[in-house]
Structure formats: C-alpha cells, structure tokens
PDB file of C-alpha atoms in Angstrom:
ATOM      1  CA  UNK A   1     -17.975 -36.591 -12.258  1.00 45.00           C
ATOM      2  CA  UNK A   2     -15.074 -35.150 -14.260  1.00 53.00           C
ATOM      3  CA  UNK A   3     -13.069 -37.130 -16.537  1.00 50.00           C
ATOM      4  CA  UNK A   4      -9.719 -36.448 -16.921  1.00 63.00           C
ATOM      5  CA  UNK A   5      -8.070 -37.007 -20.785  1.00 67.00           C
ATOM      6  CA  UNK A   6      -4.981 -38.678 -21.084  1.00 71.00           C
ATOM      7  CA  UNK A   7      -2.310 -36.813 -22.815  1.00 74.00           C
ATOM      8  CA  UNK A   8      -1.760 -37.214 -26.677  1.00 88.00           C
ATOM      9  CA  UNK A   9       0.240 -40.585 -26.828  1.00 93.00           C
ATOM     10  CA  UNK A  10       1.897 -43.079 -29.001  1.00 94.00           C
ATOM     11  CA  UNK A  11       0.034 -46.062 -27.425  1.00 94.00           C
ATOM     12  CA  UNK A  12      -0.418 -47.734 -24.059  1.00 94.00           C
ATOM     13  CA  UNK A  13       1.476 -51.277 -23.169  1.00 94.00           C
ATOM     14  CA  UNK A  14       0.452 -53.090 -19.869  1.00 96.00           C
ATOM     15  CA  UNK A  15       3.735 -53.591 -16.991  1.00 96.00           C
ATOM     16  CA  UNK A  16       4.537 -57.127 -16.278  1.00 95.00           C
ATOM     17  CA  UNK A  17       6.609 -57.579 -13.116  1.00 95.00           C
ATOM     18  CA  UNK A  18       8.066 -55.325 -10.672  1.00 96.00           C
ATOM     19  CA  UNK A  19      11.018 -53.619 -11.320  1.00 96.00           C
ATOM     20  CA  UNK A  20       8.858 -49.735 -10.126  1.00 96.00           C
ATOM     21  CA  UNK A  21       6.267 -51.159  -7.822  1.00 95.00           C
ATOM     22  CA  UNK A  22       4.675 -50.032  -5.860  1.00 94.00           C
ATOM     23  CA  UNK A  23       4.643 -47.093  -8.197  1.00 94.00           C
ATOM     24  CA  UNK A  24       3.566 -49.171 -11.431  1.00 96.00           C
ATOM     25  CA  UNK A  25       1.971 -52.525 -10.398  1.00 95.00           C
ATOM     26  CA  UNK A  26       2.339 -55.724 -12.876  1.00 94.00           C
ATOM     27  CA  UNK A  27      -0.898 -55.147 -14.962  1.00 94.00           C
ATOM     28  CA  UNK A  28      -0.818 -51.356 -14.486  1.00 96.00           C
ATOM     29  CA  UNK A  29      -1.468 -50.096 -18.355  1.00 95.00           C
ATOM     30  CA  UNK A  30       1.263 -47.083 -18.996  1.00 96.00           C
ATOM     31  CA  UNK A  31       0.111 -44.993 -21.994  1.00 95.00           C
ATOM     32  CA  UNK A  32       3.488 -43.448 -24.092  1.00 96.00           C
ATOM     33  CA  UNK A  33       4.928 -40.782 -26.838  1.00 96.00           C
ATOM     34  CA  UNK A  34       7.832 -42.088 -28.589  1.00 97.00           C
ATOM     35  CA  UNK A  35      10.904 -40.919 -28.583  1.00 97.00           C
ATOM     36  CA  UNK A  36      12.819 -40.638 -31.996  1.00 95.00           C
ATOM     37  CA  UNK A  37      16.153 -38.554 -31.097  1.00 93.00           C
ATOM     38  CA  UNK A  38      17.659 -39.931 -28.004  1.00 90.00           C
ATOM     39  CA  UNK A  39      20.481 -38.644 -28.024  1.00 85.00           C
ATOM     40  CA  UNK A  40      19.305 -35.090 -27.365  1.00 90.00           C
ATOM     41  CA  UNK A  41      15.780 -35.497 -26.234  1.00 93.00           C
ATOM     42  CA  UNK A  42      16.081 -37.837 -22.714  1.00 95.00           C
ATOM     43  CA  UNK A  43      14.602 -35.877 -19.816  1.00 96.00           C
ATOM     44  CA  UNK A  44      16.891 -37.112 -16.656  1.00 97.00           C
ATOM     45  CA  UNK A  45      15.129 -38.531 -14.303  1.00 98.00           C
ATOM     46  CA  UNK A  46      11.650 -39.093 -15.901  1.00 98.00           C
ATOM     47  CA  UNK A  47      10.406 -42.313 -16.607  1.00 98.00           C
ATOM     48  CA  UNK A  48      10.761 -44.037 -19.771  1.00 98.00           C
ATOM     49  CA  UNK A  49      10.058 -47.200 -21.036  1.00 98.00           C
ATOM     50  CA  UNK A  50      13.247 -48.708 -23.259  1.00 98.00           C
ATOM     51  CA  UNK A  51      14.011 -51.225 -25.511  1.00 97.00           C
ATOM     52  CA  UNK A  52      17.333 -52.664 -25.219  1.00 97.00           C
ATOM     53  CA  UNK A  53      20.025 -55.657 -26.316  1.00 95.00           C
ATOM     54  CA  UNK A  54      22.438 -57.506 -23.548  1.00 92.00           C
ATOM     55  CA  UNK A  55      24.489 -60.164 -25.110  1.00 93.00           C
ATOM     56  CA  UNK A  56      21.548 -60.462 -28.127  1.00 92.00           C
ATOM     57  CA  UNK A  57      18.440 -61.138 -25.908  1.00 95.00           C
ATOM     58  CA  UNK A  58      15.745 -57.670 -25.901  1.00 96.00           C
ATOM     59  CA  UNK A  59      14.593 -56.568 -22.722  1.00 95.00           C
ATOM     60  CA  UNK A  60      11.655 -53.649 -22.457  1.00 95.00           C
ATOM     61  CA  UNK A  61      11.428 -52.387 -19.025  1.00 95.00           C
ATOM     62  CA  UNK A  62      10.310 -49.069 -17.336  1.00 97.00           C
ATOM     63  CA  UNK A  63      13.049 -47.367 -15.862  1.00 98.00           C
ATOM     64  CA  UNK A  64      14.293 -44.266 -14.703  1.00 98.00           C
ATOM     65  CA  UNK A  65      16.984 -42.463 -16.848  1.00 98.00           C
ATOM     66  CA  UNK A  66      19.990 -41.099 -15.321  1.00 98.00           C
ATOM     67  CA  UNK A  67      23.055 -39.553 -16.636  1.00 96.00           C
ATOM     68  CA  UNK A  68      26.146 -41.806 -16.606  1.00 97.00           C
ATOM     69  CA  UNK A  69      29.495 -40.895 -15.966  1.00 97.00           C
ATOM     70  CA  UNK A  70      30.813 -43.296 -18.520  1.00 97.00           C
ATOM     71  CA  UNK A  71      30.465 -41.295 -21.976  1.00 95.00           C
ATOM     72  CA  UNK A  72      27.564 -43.013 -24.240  1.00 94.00           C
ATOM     73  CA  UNK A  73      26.058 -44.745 -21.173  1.00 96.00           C
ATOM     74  CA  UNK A  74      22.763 -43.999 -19.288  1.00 97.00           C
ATOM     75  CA  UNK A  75      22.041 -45.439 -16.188  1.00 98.00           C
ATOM     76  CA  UNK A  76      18.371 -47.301 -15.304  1.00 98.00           C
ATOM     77  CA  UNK A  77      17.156 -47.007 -12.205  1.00 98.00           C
ATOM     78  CA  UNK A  78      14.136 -49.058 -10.844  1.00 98.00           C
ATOM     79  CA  UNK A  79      11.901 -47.563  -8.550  1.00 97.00           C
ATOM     80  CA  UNK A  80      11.988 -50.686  -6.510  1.00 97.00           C
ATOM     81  CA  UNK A  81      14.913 -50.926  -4.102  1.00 95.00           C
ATOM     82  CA  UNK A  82      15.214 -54.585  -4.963  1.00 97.00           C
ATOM     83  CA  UNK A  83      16.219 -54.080  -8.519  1.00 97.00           C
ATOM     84  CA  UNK A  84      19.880 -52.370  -8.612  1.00 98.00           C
ATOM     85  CA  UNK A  85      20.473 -49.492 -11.074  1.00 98.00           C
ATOM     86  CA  UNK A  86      22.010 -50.818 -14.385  1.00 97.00           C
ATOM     87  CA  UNK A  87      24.255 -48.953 -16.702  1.00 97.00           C
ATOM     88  CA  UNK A  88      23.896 -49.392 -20.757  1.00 97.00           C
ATOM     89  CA  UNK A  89      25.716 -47.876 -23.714  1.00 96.00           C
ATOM     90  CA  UNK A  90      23.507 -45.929 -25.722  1.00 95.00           C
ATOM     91  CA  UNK A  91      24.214 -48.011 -28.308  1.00 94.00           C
ATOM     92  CA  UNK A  92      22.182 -51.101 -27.261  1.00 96.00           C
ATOM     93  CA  UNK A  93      18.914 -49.079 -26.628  1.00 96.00           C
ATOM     94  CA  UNK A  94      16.741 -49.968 -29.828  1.00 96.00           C
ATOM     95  CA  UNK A  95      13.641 -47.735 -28.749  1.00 97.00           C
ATOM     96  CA  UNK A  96      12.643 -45.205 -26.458  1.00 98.00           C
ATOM     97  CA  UNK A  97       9.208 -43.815 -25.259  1.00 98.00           C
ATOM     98  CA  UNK A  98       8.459 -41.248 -22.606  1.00 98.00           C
ATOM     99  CA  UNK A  99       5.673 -42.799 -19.911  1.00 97.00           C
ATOM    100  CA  UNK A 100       3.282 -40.024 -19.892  1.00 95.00           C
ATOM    101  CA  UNK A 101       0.680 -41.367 -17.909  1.00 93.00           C
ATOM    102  CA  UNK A 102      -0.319 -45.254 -15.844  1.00 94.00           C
ATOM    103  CA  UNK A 103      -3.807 -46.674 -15.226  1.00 92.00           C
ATOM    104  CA  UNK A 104      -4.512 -49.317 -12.439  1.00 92.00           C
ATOM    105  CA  UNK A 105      -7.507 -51.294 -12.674  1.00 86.00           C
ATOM    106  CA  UNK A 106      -8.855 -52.473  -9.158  1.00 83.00           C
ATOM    107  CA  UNK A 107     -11.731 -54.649 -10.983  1.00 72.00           C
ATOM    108  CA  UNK A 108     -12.008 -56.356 -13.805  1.00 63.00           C
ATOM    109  CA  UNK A 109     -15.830 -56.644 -13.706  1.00 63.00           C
TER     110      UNK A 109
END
C-alpha cells in the first residue's frame, strides 16, 4: 500500500458543523498553510478557512472565496445549498489559511 504525504502545512483543525457538507463532514480534520498577505494572495474560488468579526463576536468557518462587487468585500460561499453566500469587508477578516488538504475518519477504533 502507498501512502500518500500531505502537503507542507501550517497545522490541521477539525470542522464542526455543516456549512460544506457533504464535501467536509463535522469531524472531518482539514490540514492548512497560512495566509499572511490577503490582500494580494486569495486564490478565487479555493477554499479557505477564515477568521472573522460581525458586530464583535469571531466566527472561523470554511468557505469559499469569491470576488465581491462591493470594493474591500469578499464574498463566502458554503458548499452547502442551505447556507446562503455572505459578503464581508476585508476589514473584519482577522486570519486567513488556505485548506490544502481534509481527512475523514470512518472509525475511531
């Protein structure tokens, strides 16, 4: 059997809820590479996960990034059709990190 190595990442954080499923599950473990210049480094349409304020509560989420066309906003976009796309300034994010790769565990013994 082959084993496949994860790309060189940041760290790994496990999902809680579903805001991509069925893509990432809640308890899926997504492994990451920080992003320090977000202003010029977002890759639109990739999957990130992001650290943001809304009226002084911090949310961290996986989402899809998407242009805006509001200047200084993105747009986040869950995979799930449930969860309608929401539109930040980029001032609110307080960290970004590209999702590189996921892991699913079907046992835990």
């Amino acid at each position: 059997m082959e084993t496949t190595l994860i790309p060189k990442c940041d760290g790994g954080l496990r999902i809680v809820g579903d805001s991509m499923y069925p893509l990432l599950k809640s308890g899926d473990i997504v492994f990451y590479k920080q992003v320090h210049d977000i202003m010029h480094s977002i890759i639109w349409g990739e999957m990130y996960l992001i650290s943001f304020y809304i009226d002084g509560d911090e949310y961290v989420s996986g989402k899809y990034l998407q242009k805006s066309d509001i200047p200084d906003h993105i747009v986040l976009v869950s995979y799930n059709e449930h969860h309608k796309p929401m539109e930040i300034h980029i001032n609110r994010i307080r960290a970004l990190a590209f999702i590189k790769a996921s892991l699913r565990l079907n046992s835990l013994k």
